[in-house]
mmCIF file with all atom_site columns, C-alpha atoms in Angstrom:
data_model
loop_
_atom_site.group_PDB
_atom_site.id
_atom_site.type_symbol
_atom_site.label_atom_id
_atom_site.label_alt_id
_atom_site.label_comp_id
_atom_site.label_asym_id
_atom_site.label_entity_id
_atom_site.label_seq_id
_atom_site.pdbx_PDB_ins_code
_atom_site.Cartn_x
_atom_site.Cartn_y
_atom_site.Cartn_z
_atom_site.occupancy
_atom_site.B_iso_or_equiv
_atom_site.pdbx_formal_charge
_atom_site.auth_seq_id
_atom_site.auth_comp_id
_atom_site.auth_asym_id
_atom_site.auth_atom_id
_atom_site.pdbx_PDB_model_num
ATOM 1   C CA . GLY A 1 1   ? -9.622  -14.752 -4.936  1.00 0.00 ? 18  GLY A CA 1
ATOM 2   C CA . GLU A 1 2   ? -7.151  -11.862 -3.714  1.00 0.00 ? 19  GLU A CA 1
ATOM 3   C CA . ASP A 1 3   ? -6.426  -11.887 0.036   1.00 0.00 ? 20  ASP A CA 1
ATOM 4   C CA . VAL A 1 4   ? -2.880  -11.640 1.560   1.00 0.00 ? 21  VAL A CA 1
ATOM 5   C CA . GLU A 1 5   ? -2.084  -12.964 4.876   1.00 0.00 ? 22  GLU A CA 1
ATOM 6   C CA . GLN A 1 6   ? -0.244  -12.088 7.721   1.00 0.00 ? 23  GLN A CA 1
ATOM 7   C CA . SER A 1 7   ? 0.516   -12.365 11.807  1.00 0.00 ? 24  SER A CA 1
ATOM 8   C CA . LEU A 1 8   ? -0.807  -8.650  13.038  1.00 0.00 ? 25  LEU A CA 1
ATOM 9   C CA . PHE A 1 9   ? 1.689   -8.224  15.478  1.00 0.00 ? 26  PHE A CA 1
ATOM 10  C CA . LEU A 1 10  ? 6.433   -9.533  15.893  1.00 0.00 ? 27  LEU A CA 1
ATOM 11  C CA . SER A 1 11  ? 7.503   -8.116  19.033  1.00 0.00 ? 28  SER A CA 1
ATOM 12  C CA . VAL A 1 12  ? 11.874  -8.996  18.340  1.00 0.00 ? 29  VAL A CA 1
ATOM 13  C CA . ARG A 1 13  ? 14.707  -7.912  20.586  1.00 0.00 ? 30  ARG A CA 1
ATOM 14  C CA . GLU A 1 14  ? 17.558  -5.489  18.755  1.00 0.00 ? 31  GLU A CA 1
ATOM 15  C CA . GLY A 1 15  ? 20.026  -6.941  17.461  1.00 0.00 ? 32  GLY A CA 1
ATOM 16  C CA . ASP A 1 16  ? 17.873  -10.732 16.084  1.00 0.00 ? 33  ASP A CA 1
ATOM 17  C CA . SER A 1 17  ? 16.980  -11.642 13.294  1.00 0.00 ? 34  SER A CA 1
ATOM 18  C CA . SER A 1 18  ? 12.794  -10.394 13.034  1.00 0.00 ? 35  SER A CA 1
ATOM 19  C CA . VAL A 1 19  ? 10.574  -12.815 10.408  1.00 0.00 ? 36  VAL A CA 1
ATOM 20  C CA . ILE A 1 20  ? 8.134   -11.366 9.016   1.00 0.00 ? 37  ILE A CA 1
ATOM 21  C CA . ASN A 1 21  ? 5.460   -13.772 6.977   1.00 0.00 ? 38  ASN A CA 1
ATOM 22  C CA . CYS A 1 22  ? 2.356   -13.474 4.800   1.00 0.00 ? 39  CYS A CA 1
ATOM 23  C CA . THR A 1 23  ? 0.487   -16.194 2.793   1.00 0.00 ? 40  THR A CA 1
ATOM 24  C CA . TYR A 1 24  ? -1.592  -15.131 -0.916  1.00 0.00 ? 41  TYR A CA 1
ATOM 25  C CA . THR A 1 25  ? -4.111  -17.097 -2.705  1.00 0.00 ? 42  THR A CA 1
ATOM 26  C CA . ASP A 1 26  ? -4.122  -15.495 -6.012  1.00 0.00 ? 43  ASP A CA 1
ATOM 27  C CA . SER A 1 27  ? -1.050  -17.954 -8.723  1.00 0.00 ? 44  SER A CA 1
ATOM 28  C CA . SER A 1 28  ? -0.928  -15.862 -11.483 1.00 0.00 ? 45  SER A CA 1
ATOM 29  C CA . SER A 1 29  ? 0.174   -13.051 -9.177  1.00 0.00 ? 46  SER A CA 1
ATOM 30  C CA . THR A 1 30  ? 3.686   -11.862 -10.741 1.00 0.00 ? 47  THR A CA 1
ATOM 31  C CA . TYR A 1 31  ? 5.407   -9.979  -8.164  1.00 0.00 ? 48  TYR A CA 1
ATOM 32  C CA . LEU A 1 32  ? 5.165   -9.495  -4.649  1.00 0.00 ? 49  LEU A CA 1
ATOM 33  C CA . TYR A 1 33  ? 6.495   -6.719  -2.640  1.00 0.00 ? 50  TYR A CA 1
ATOM 34  C CA . TRP A 1 34  ? 7.398   -5.763  0.691   1.00 0.00 ? 51  TRP A CA 1
ATOM 35  C CA . TYR A 1 35  ? 5.815   -2.377  1.844   1.00 0.00 ? 52  TYR A CA 1
ATOM 36  C CA . LYS A 1 36  ? 6.705   -0.190  5.441   1.00 0.00 ? 53  LYS A CA 1
ATOM 37  C CA . GLN A 1 37  ? 5.192   2.241   7.035   1.00 0.00 ? 54  GLN A CA 1
ATOM 38  C CA . GLU A 1 38  ? 5.878   4.663   9.768   1.00 0.00 ? 55  GLU A CA 1
ATOM 39  C CA . PRO A 1 39  ? 3.405   6.491   12.135  1.00 0.00 ? 56  PRO A CA 1
ATOM 40  C CA . GLY A 1 40  ? 1.922   9.195   10.225  1.00 0.00 ? 57  GLY A CA 1
ATOM 41  C CA . ALA A 1 41  ? 3.236   8.464   7.455   1.00 0.00 ? 58  ALA A CA 1
ATOM 42  C CA . GLY A 1 42  ? 2.310   6.653   3.930   1.00 0.00 ? 59  GLY A CA 1
ATOM 43  C CA . LEU A 1 43  ? 4.065   3.405   2.418   1.00 0.00 ? 60  LEU A CA 1
ATOM 44  C CA . GLN A 1 44  ? 7.101   3.068   1.321   1.00 0.00 ? 61  GLN A CA 1
ATOM 45  C CA . LEU A 1 45  ? 8.634   0.154   -0.465  1.00 0.00 ? 62  LEU A CA 1
ATOM 46  C CA . LEU A 1 46  ? 11.369  -1.804  0.660   1.00 0.00 ? 63  LEU A CA 1
ATOM 47  C CA . THR A 1 47  ? 11.306  -4.613  -1.785  1.00 0.00 ? 64  THR A CA 1
ATOM 48  C CA . TYR A 1 48  ? 9.964   -7.105  -4.372  1.00 0.00 ? 65  TYR A CA 1
ATOM 49  C CA . ILE A 1 49  ? 10.447  -10.336 -6.058  1.00 0.00 ? 66  ILE A CA 1
ATOM 50  C CA . PHE A 1 50  ? 9.415   -12.136 -9.271  1.00 0.00 ? 67  PHE A CA 1
ATOM 51  C CA . SER A 1 51  ? 7.094   -14.729 -9.322  1.00 0.00 ? 68  SER A CA 1
ATOM 52  C CA . ASN A 1 52  ? 9.459   -16.823 -10.858 1.00 0.00 ? 69  ASN A CA 1
ATOM 53  C CA . MET A 1 53  ? 12.406  -16.029 -8.087  1.00 0.00 ? 70  MET A CA 1
ATOM 54  C CA . ASP A 1 54  ? 13.173  -18.177 -4.619  1.00 0.00 ? 71  ASP A CA 1
ATOM 55  C CA . MET A 1 55  ? 15.171  -15.913 -3.202  1.00 0.00 ? 72  MET A CA 1
ATOM 56  C CA . LYS A 1 56  ? 16.030  -11.858 -2.815  1.00 0.00 ? 73  LYS A CA 1
ATOM 57  C CA . GLN A 1 57  ? 18.787  -10.810 -0.883  1.00 0.00 ? 74  GLN A CA 1
ATOM 58  C CA . ASP A 1 58  ? 19.124  -7.241  -0.168  1.00 0.00 ? 75  ASP A CA 1
ATOM 59  C CA . GLN A 1 59  ? 21.398  -5.686  2.415   1.00 0.00 ? 76  GLN A CA 1
ATOM 60  C CA . ARG A 1 60  ? 19.941  -6.143  5.078   1.00 0.00 ? 77  ARG A CA 1
ATOM 61  C CA . LEU A 1 61  ? 16.858  -7.868  3.994   1.00 0.00 ? 78  LEU A CA 1
ATOM 62  C CA . THR A 1 62  ? 15.959  -11.841 2.373   1.00 0.00 ? 79  THR A CA 1
ATOM 63  C CA . VAL A 1 63  ? 12.723  -12.105 0.988   1.00 0.00 ? 80  VAL A CA 1
ATOM 64  C CA . LEU A 1 64  ? 11.420  -16.016 0.385   1.00 0.00 ? 81  LEU A CA 1
ATOM 65  C CA . LEU A 1 65  ? 9.167   -16.933 -2.103  1.00 0.00 ? 82  LEU A CA 1
ATOM 66  C CA . ASN A 1 66  ? 7.325   -20.853 -1.762  1.00 0.00 ? 83  ASN A CA 1
ATOM 67  C CA . LYS A 1 67  ? 5.293   -20.616 -4.233  1.00 0.00 ? 84  LYS A CA 1
ATOM 68  C CA . LYS A 1 68  ? 4.213   -23.693 -4.913  1.00 0.00 ? 85  LYS A CA 1
ATOM 69  C CA . ASP A 1 69  ? 2.733   -23.055 -0.550  1.00 0.00 ? 86  ASP A CA 1
ATOM 70  C CA . LYS A 1 70  ? 1.817   -19.117 -1.954  1.00 0.00 ? 87  LYS A CA 1
ATOM 71  C CA . HIS A 1 71  ? 4.489   -18.055 0.953   1.00 0.00 ? 88  HIS A CA 1
ATOM 72  C CA . LEU A 1 72  ? 6.622   -14.456 1.221   1.00 0.00 ? 89  LEU A CA 1
ATOM 73  C CA . SER A 1 73  ? 8.609   -13.940 4.056   1.00 0.00 ? 90  SER A CA 1
ATOM 74  C CA . LEU A 1 74  ? 10.259  -10.876 4.861   1.00 0.00 ? 91  LEU A CA 1
ATOM 75  C CA . ARG A 1 75  ? 13.775  -11.448 7.028   1.00 0.00 ? 92  ARG A CA 1
ATOM 76  C CA . ILE A 1 76  ? 15.952  -8.702  8.591   1.00 0.00 ? 93  ILE A CA 1
ATOM 77  C CA . ALA A 1 77  ? 19.083  -9.067  10.378  1.00 0.00 ? 94  ALA A CA 1
ATOM 78  C CA . ASP A 1 78  ? 20.707  -7.467  13.356  1.00 0.00 ? 95  ASP A CA 1
ATOM 79  C CA . THR A 1 79  ? 17.196  -5.573  13.265  1.00 0.00 ? 96  THR A CA 1
ATOM 80  C CA . GLN A 1 80  ? 17.536  -2.007  14.610  1.00 0.00 ? 97  GLN A CA 1
ATOM 81  C CA . THR A 1 81  ? 14.935  0.030   16.525  1.00 0.00 ? 98  THR A CA 1
ATOM 82  C CA . GLY A 1 82  ? 14.247  2.043   13.452  1.00 0.00 ? 99  GLY A CA 1
ATOM 83  C CA . ASP A 1 83  ? 13.187  -0.491  12.271  1.00 0.00 ? 100 ASP A CA 1
ATOM 84  C CA . SER A 1 84  ? 10.716  -0.827  14.236  1.00 0.00 ? 101 SER A CA 1
ATOM 85  C CA . ALA A 1 85  ? 6.551   0.494   11.662  1.00 0.00 ? 102 ALA A CA 1
ATOM 86  C CA . ILE A 1 86  ? 4.710   -1.871  10.493  1.00 0.00 ? 103 ILE A CA 1
ATOM 87  C CA . TYR A 1 87  ? 5.345   -4.188  6.653   1.00 0.00 ? 104 TYR A CA 1
ATOM 88  C CA . PHE A 1 88  ? 3.170   -4.927  4.752   1.00 0.00 ? 105 PHE A CA 1
ATOM 89  C CA . CYS A 1 89  ? 3.017   -7.769  1.755   1.00 0.00 ? 106 CYS A CA 1
ATOM 90  C CA . ALA A 1 90  ? 1.173   -7.304  -1.453  1.00 0.00 ? 107 ALA A CA 1
ATOM 91  C CA . GLU A 1 91  ? 0.652   -9.664  -4.248  1.00 0.00 ? 108 GLU A CA 1
ATOM 92  C CA . SER A 1 92  ? 0.844   -7.870  -8.009  1.00 0.00 ? 109 SER A CA 1
ATOM 93  C CA . ILE A 1 93  ? -2.587  -8.964  -9.293  1.00 0.00 ? 110 ILE A CA 1
ATOM 94  C CA . THR A 1 94  ? -3.221  -6.984  -12.853 1.00 0.00 ? 111 THR A CA 1
ATOM 95  C CA . ASP A 1 95  ? -3.681  -3.443  -12.735 1.00 0.00 ? 112 ASP A CA 1
ATOM 96  C CA . LYS A 1 96  ? -3.750  -3.870  -9.045  1.00 0.00 ? 113 LYS A CA 1
ATOM 97  C CA . LEU A 1 97  ? -2.570  -4.226  -5.070  1.00 0.00 ? 114 LEU A CA 1
ATOM 98  C CA . ILE A 1 98  ? -4.031  -6.120  -2.217  1.00 0.00 ? 115 ILE A CA 1
ATOM 99  C CA . PHE A 1 99  ? -2.008  -5.522  0.546   1.00 0.00 ? 116 PHE A CA 1
ATOM 100 C CA . GLY A 1 100 ? -2.322  -7.821  3.657   1.00 0.00 ? 117 GLY A CA 1
ATOM 101 C CA . THR A 1 101 ? -3.739  -6.565  6.798   1.00 0.00 ? 118 THR A CA 1
ATOM 102 C CA . GLY A 1 102 ? 0.049   -5.948  7.655   1.00 0.00 ? 119 GLY A CA 1
ATOM 103 C CA . THR A 1 103 ? 2.605   -7.251  10.897  1.00 0.00 ? 120 THR A CA 1
ATOM 104 C CA . ARG A 1 104 ? 3.779   -4.295  13.339  1.00 0.00 ? 121 ARG A CA 1
ATOM 105 C CA . LEU A 1 105 ? 7.686   -5.023  14.791  1.00 0.00 ? 122 LEU A CA 1
ATOM 106 C CA . GLN A 1 106 ? 8.925   -3.829  17.939  1.00 0.00 ? 123 GLN A CA 1
ATOM 107 C CA . VAL A 1 107 ? 12.105  -3.344  18.678  1.00 0.00 ? 124 VAL A CA 1
ATOM 108 C CA . PHE A 1 108 ? 12.737  -3.819  21.884  1.00 0.00 ? 125 PHE A CA 1
ATOM 109 C CA . PRO A 1 109 ? 16.644  -2.710  22.867  1.00 0.00 ? 126 PRO A CA 1
ATOM 110 C CA . SER B 2 1   ? 11.788  12.902  -10.305 1.00 0.00 ? 19  SER B CA 1
ATOM 111 C CA . GLN B 2 2   ? 8.176   12.137  -9.489  1.00 0.00 ? 20  GLN B CA 1
ATOM 112 C CA . THR B 2 3   ? 6.335   12.773  -6.531  1.00 0.00 ? 21  THR B CA 1
ATOM 113 C CA . ILE B 2 4   ? 3.152   12.608  -4.848  1.00 0.00 ? 22  ILE B CA 1
ATOM 114 C CA . HIS B 2 5   ? 1.235   15.135  -3.424  1.00 0.00 ? 23  HIS B CA 1
ATOM 115 C CA . GLN B 2 6   ? -2.208  14.064  -0.739  1.00 0.00 ? 24  GLN B CA 1
ATOM 116 C CA . TRP B 2 7   ? -3.705  17.448  0.857   1.00 0.00 ? 25  TRP B CA 1
ATOM 117 C CA . PRO B 2 8   ? -5.317  18.114  2.556   1.00 0.00 ? 26  PRO B CA 1
ATOM 118 C CA . ALA B 2 9   ? -3.239  16.460  5.795   1.00 0.00 ? 27  ALA B CA 1
ATOM 119 C CA . THR B 2 10  ? -4.904  16.438  8.463   1.00 0.00 ? 28  THR B CA 1
ATOM 120 C CA . LEU B 2 11  ? -9.415  16.789  7.885   1.00 0.00 ? 29  LEU B CA 1
ATOM 121 C CA . VAL B 2 12  ? -12.116 17.045  10.723  1.00 0.00 ? 30  VAL B CA 1
ATOM 122 C CA . GLN B 2 13  ? -15.503 16.862  9.521   1.00 0.00 ? 31  GLN B CA 1
ATOM 123 C CA . PRO B 2 14  ? -19.382 16.030  10.584  1.00 0.00 ? 32  PRO B CA 1
ATOM 124 C CA . VAL B 2 15  ? -21.544 13.395  9.846   1.00 0.00 ? 33  VAL B CA 1
ATOM 125 C CA . GLY B 2 16  ? -23.108 14.154  6.773   1.00 0.00 ? 34  GLY B CA 1
ATOM 126 C CA . SER B 2 17  ? -21.165 17.247  5.563   1.00 0.00 ? 35  SER B CA 1
ATOM 127 C CA . PRO B 2 18  ? -19.033 16.039  1.488   1.00 0.00 ? 36  PRO B CA 1
ATOM 128 C CA . LEU B 2 19  ? -15.671 15.156  1.115   1.00 0.00 ? 37  LEU B CA 1
ATOM 129 C CA . SER B 2 20  ? -13.297 16.018  -1.155  1.00 0.00 ? 38  SER B CA 1
ATOM 130 C CA . LEU B 2 21  ? -9.226  14.700  -1.234  1.00 0.00 ? 39  LEU B CA 1
ATOM 131 C CA . GLU B 2 22  ? -6.968  15.518  -3.571  1.00 0.00 ? 40  GLU B CA 1
ATOM 132 C CA . CYS B 2 23  ? -4.191  13.663  -5.219  1.00 0.00 ? 41  CYS B CA 1
ATOM 133 C CA . THR B 2 24  ? -1.664  15.259  -7.872  1.00 0.00 ? 42  THR B CA 1
ATOM 134 C CA . VAL B 2 25  ? 1.704   13.814  -9.489  1.00 0.00 ? 43  VAL B CA 1
ATOM 135 C CA . GLU B 2 26  ? 5.011   14.974  -11.185 1.00 0.00 ? 44  GLU B CA 1
ATOM 136 C CA . GLY B 2 27  ? 7.201   13.911  -12.940 1.00 0.00 ? 45  GLY B CA 1
ATOM 137 C CA . THR B 2 28  ? 5.461   11.136  -14.745 1.00 0.00 ? 46  THR B CA 1
ATOM 138 C CA . SER B 2 29  ? 2.005   10.675  -17.845 1.00 0.00 ? 47  SER B CA 1
ATOM 139 C CA . ASN B 2 30  ? -0.490  8.317   -18.061 1.00 0.00 ? 48  ASN B CA 1
ATOM 140 C CA . PRO B 2 31  ? 0.253   7.033   -14.319 1.00 0.00 ? 49  PRO B CA 1
ATOM 141 C CA . ASN B 2 32  ? -1.861  4.633   -13.087 1.00 0.00 ? 50  ASN B CA 1
ATOM 142 C CA . LEU B 2 33  ? -3.500  5.690   -9.707  1.00 0.00 ? 51  LEU B CA 1
ATOM 143 C CA . TYR B 2 34  ? -4.953  4.100   -6.443  1.00 0.00 ? 52  TYR B CA 1
ATOM 144 C CA . TRP B 2 35  ? -7.338  5.482   -3.456  1.00 0.00 ? 53  TRP B CA 1
ATOM 145 C CA . TYR B 2 36  ? -7.309  3.208   -0.723  1.00 0.00 ? 54  TYR B CA 1
ATOM 146 C CA . ARG B 2 37  ? -8.444  3.572   2.705   1.00 0.00 ? 55  ARG B CA 1
ATOM 147 C CA . GLN B 2 38  ? -6.748  2.360   5.746   1.00 0.00 ? 56  GLN B CA 1
ATOM 148 C CA . ALA B 2 39  ? -8.842  2.504   8.843   1.00 0.00 ? 57  ALA B CA 1
ATOM 149 C CA . ALA B 2 40  ? -7.283  1.954   12.850  1.00 0.00 ? 58  ALA B CA 1
ATOM 150 C CA . GLY B 2 41  ? -5.428  -0.664  13.113  1.00 0.00 ? 59  GLY B CA 1
ATOM 151 C CA . ARG B 2 42  ? -5.943  -2.737  9.864   1.00 0.00 ? 60  ARG B CA 1
ATOM 152 C CA . GLY B 2 43  ? -4.488  -3.324  6.496   1.00 0.00 ? 61  GLY B CA 1
ATOM 153 C CA . LEU B 2 44  ? -4.957  -1.164  3.291   1.00 0.00 ? 62  LEU B CA 1
ATOM 154 C CA . GLN B 2 45  ? -8.071  -1.617  1.552   1.00 0.00 ? 63  GLN B CA 1
ATOM 155 C CA . LEU B 2 46  ? -8.044  -0.644  -2.072  1.00 0.00 ? 64  LEU B CA 1
ATOM 156 C CA . LEU B 2 47  ? -10.936 1.574   -2.904  1.00 0.00 ? 65  LEU B CA 1
ATOM 157 C CA . PHE B 2 48  ? -10.330 2.372   -6.287  1.00 0.00 ? 66  PHE B CA 1
ATOM 158 C CA . TYR B 2 49  ? -7.819  2.986   -9.452  1.00 0.00 ? 67  TYR B CA 1
ATOM 159 C CA . SER B 2 50  ? -7.619  4.511   -12.967 1.00 0.00 ? 68  SER B CA 1
ATOM 160 C CA . VAL B 2 51  ? -5.631  3.723   -15.226 1.00 0.00 ? 69  VAL B CA 1
ATOM 161 C CA . GLY B 2 52  ? -6.303  6.838   -17.947 1.00 0.00 ? 70  GLY B CA 1
ATOM 162 C CA . ILE B 2 53  ? -8.338  9.736   -18.255 1.00 0.00 ? 71  ILE B CA 1
ATOM 163 C CA . GLY B 2 54  ? -12.115 8.724   -17.075 1.00 0.00 ? 72  GLY B CA 1
ATOM 164 C CA . GLN B 2 55  ? -11.475 5.233   -16.407 1.00 0.00 ? 73  GLN B CA 1
ATOM 165 C CA . ILE B 2 56  ? -12.784 4.370   -13.028 1.00 0.00 ? 74  ILE B CA 1
ATOM 166 C CA . SER B 2 57  ? -12.902 0.548   -11.219 1.00 0.00 ? 75  SER B CA 1
ATOM 167 C CA . SER B 2 58  ? -15.370 0.858   -8.258  1.00 0.00 ? 76  SER B CA 1
ATOM 168 C CA . GLU B 2 59  ? -13.219 -2.101  -5.900  1.00 0.00 ? 77  GLU B CA 1
ATOM 169 C CA . VAL B 2 60  ? -15.804 -1.375  -2.637  1.00 0.00 ? 78  VAL B CA 1
ATOM 170 C CA . PRO B 2 61  ? -19.324 -0.497  -2.784  1.00 0.00 ? 79  PRO B CA 1
ATOM 171 C CA . GLN B 2 62  ? -19.401 2.194   -0.539  1.00 0.00 ? 80  GLN B CA 1
ATOM 172 C CA . ASN B 2 63  ? -20.815 5.827   0.426   1.00 0.00 ? 81  ASN B CA 1
ATOM 173 C CA . LEU B 2 64  ? -17.483 6.595   -1.256  1.00 0.00 ? 82  LEU B CA 1
ATOM 174 C CA . SER B 2 65  ? -16.309 8.033   -5.436  1.00 0.00 ? 83  SER B CA 1
ATOM 175 C CA . ALA B 2 66  ? -13.144 8.627   -7.434  1.00 0.00 ? 84  ALA B CA 1
ATOM 176 C CA . SER B 2 67  ? -13.352 11.128  -10.750 1.00 0.00 ? 85  SER B CA 1
ATOM 177 C CA . ARG B 2 68  ? -9.643  12.089  -12.717 1.00 0.00 ? 86  ARG B CA 1
ATOM 178 C CA . PRO B 2 69  ? -9.946  14.346  -14.673 1.00 0.00 ? 87  PRO B CA 1
ATOM 179 C CA . GLN B 2 70  ? -6.933  15.040  -15.809 1.00 0.00 ? 88  GLN B CA 1
ATOM 180 C CA . ASP B 2 71  ? -4.559  12.839  -16.143 1.00 0.00 ? 89  ASP B CA 1
ATOM 181 C CA . ARG B 2 72  ? -2.408  12.986  -12.757 1.00 0.00 ? 90  ARG B CA 1
ATOM 182 C CA . GLN B 2 73  ? -5.041  14.211  -10.556 1.00 0.00 ? 91  GLN B CA 1
ATOM 183 C CA . PHE B 2 74  ? -6.943  11.812  -8.939  1.00 0.00 ? 92  PHE B CA 1
ATOM 184 C CA . ILE B 2 75  ? -9.698  13.054  -6.082  1.00 0.00 ? 93  ILE B CA 1
ATOM 185 C CA . LEU B 2 76  ? -12.212 11.400  -4.064  1.00 0.00 ? 94  LEU B CA 1
ATOM 186 C CA . SER B 2 77  ? -15.467 11.958  -2.328  1.00 0.00 ? 95  SER B CA 1
ATOM 187 C CA . SER B 2 78  ? -18.689 12.415  -0.797  1.00 0.00 ? 96  SER B CA 1
ATOM 188 C CA . LYS B 2 79  ? -21.654 13.523  -0.893  1.00 0.00 ? 97  LYS B CA 1
ATOM 189 C CA . LYS B 2 80  ? -22.683 12.464  3.074   1.00 0.00 ? 98  LYS B CA 1
ATOM 190 C CA . LEU B 2 81  ? -20.103 11.617  5.284   1.00 0.00 ? 99  LEU B CA 1
ATOM 191 C CA . LEU B 2 82  ? -20.536 8.084   7.600   1.00 0.00 ? 100 LEU B CA 1
ATOM 192 C CA . LEU B 2 83  ? -18.341 8.187   10.413  1.00 0.00 ? 101 LEU B CA 1
ATOM 193 C CA . SER B 2 84  ? -17.662 4.946   9.249   1.00 0.00 ? 102 SER B CA 1
ATOM 194 C CA . ASP B 2 85  ? -15.517 7.083   6.273   1.00 0.00 ? 103 ASP B CA 1
ATOM 195 C CA . SER B 2 86  ? -12.531 7.637   9.471   1.00 0.00 ? 104 SER B CA 1
ATOM 196 C CA . GLY B 2 87  ? -9.338  6.806   8.659   1.00 0.00 ? 105 GLY B CA 1
ATOM 197 C CA . PHE B 2 88  ? -6.197  6.986   7.294   1.00 0.00 ? 106 PHE B CA 1
ATOM 198 C CA . TYR B 2 89  ? -6.758  8.043   2.980   1.00 0.00 ? 107 TYR B CA 1
ATOM 199 C CA . LEU B 2 90  ? -3.267  7.632   0.390   1.00 0.00 ? 108 LEU B CA 1
ATOM 200 C CA . CYS B 2 91  ? -3.337  8.382   -2.993  1.00 0.00 ? 109 CYS B CA 1
ATOM 201 C CA . ALA B 2 92  ? -0.276  5.724   -4.476  1.00 0.00 ? 110 ALA B CA 1
ATOM 202 C CA . TRP B 2 93  ? 0.431   6.519   -8.744  1.00 0.00 ? 111 TRP B CA 1
ATOM 203 C CA . ARG B 2 94  ? 2.110   3.270   -10.804 1.00 0.00 ? 112 ARG B CA 1
ATOM 204 C CA . ALA B 2 95  ? 3.801   3.888   -14.301 1.00 0.00 ? 113 ALA B CA 1
ATOM 205 C CA . TRP B 2 96  ? 2.441   1.633   -15.934 1.00 0.00 ? 114 TRP B CA 1
ATOM 206 C CA . ARG B 2 97  ? 4.519   -0.010  -18.265 1.00 0.00 ? 115 ARG B CA 1
ATOM 207 C CA . ALA B 2 98  ? 6.611   -0.640  -14.872 1.00 0.00 ? 116 ALA B CA 1
ATOM 208 C CA . SER B 2 99  ? 4.841   -3.501  -12.825 1.00 0.00 ? 117 SER B CA 1
ATOM 209 C CA . TYR B 2 100 ? 7.000   -3.542  -10.487 1.00 0.00 ? 118 TYR B CA 1
ATOM 210 C CA . GLU B 2 101 ? 6.182   -0.179  -8.699  1.00 0.00 ? 119 GLU B CA 1
ATOM 211 C CA . GLN B 2 102 ? 3.891   2.090   -7.093  1.00 0.00 ? 120 GLN B CA 1
ATOM 212 C CA . TYR B 2 103 ? 4.914   4.718   -5.215  1.00 0.00 ? 121 TYR B CA 1
ATOM 213 C CA . PHE B 2 104 ? 2.640   6.378   -2.015  1.00 0.00 ? 122 PHE B CA 1
ATOM 214 C CA . GLY B 2 105 ? 1.695   10.494  -0.780  1.00 0.00 ? 123 GLY B CA 1
ATOM 215 C CA . PRO B 2 106 ? 1.740   11.530  2.499   1.00 0.00 ? 124 PRO B CA 1
ATOM 216 C CA . GLY B 2 107 ? -1.990  10.389  3.520   1.00 0.00 ? 125 GLY B CA 1
ATOM 217 C CA . THR B 2 108 ? -4.853  12.017  4.697   1.00 0.00 ? 126 THR B CA 1
ATOM 218 C CA . ARG B 2 109 ? -5.462  11.926  8.063   1.00 0.00 ? 127 ARG B CA 1
ATOM 219 C CA . LEU B 2 110 ? -9.737  12.355  7.960   1.00 0.00 ? 128 LEU B CA 1
ATOM 220 C CA . THR B 2 111 ? -11.673 12.261  11.295  1.00 0.00 ? 129 THR B CA 1
ATOM 221 C CA . VAL B 2 112 ? -15.607 11.783  11.123  1.00 0.00 ? 130 VAL B CA 1
ATOM 222 C CA . THR B 2 113 ? -16.656 13.254  14.269  1.00 0.00 ? 131 THR B CA 1
#
């Protein structure tokens, strides 16, 4: 089946690391993604990982993939107030992307 | 470079009225096109997708329909809006050769009153 789950909220202090978690159900997914949505805007692709990888690092972002547990995480180092947004994970299934419910990240000073 | 347009940006419509939202993509050919809806406080729900002109796949049976009259044009319609159709509608495209890049438009906020 197709189901992607995330926790709804995360609150962190500026400068700390943020970790946003996601679980998915379809083991045939070839790519997994993290998107960011700022208020009133569309979604912006942050990063993606191929399913045969365990980790991908891109500047302040680190993606970890545990394919056995179908668990994906996004770590944001040195979180800034500009990182406040909703973060969606998504899995790729043939022609479709299936999105999670989104995690609202709030960064406080 | 590729760009994606959606209009209108915001829309307020009474219950029972028709709906037409348009999405167009520039700078690419034969893209996969998608319509998503984001209800308040909820995630993204895939409504329709299209891999070519006249080819529409419906993900969720409902009050809406989609059409693709041209290669880079995707239209979301309804004959009679319901209150539950309110939400933020997002169009997206993906290059048919690329497995990993999907780009979103700015969205249309629809309020049904």
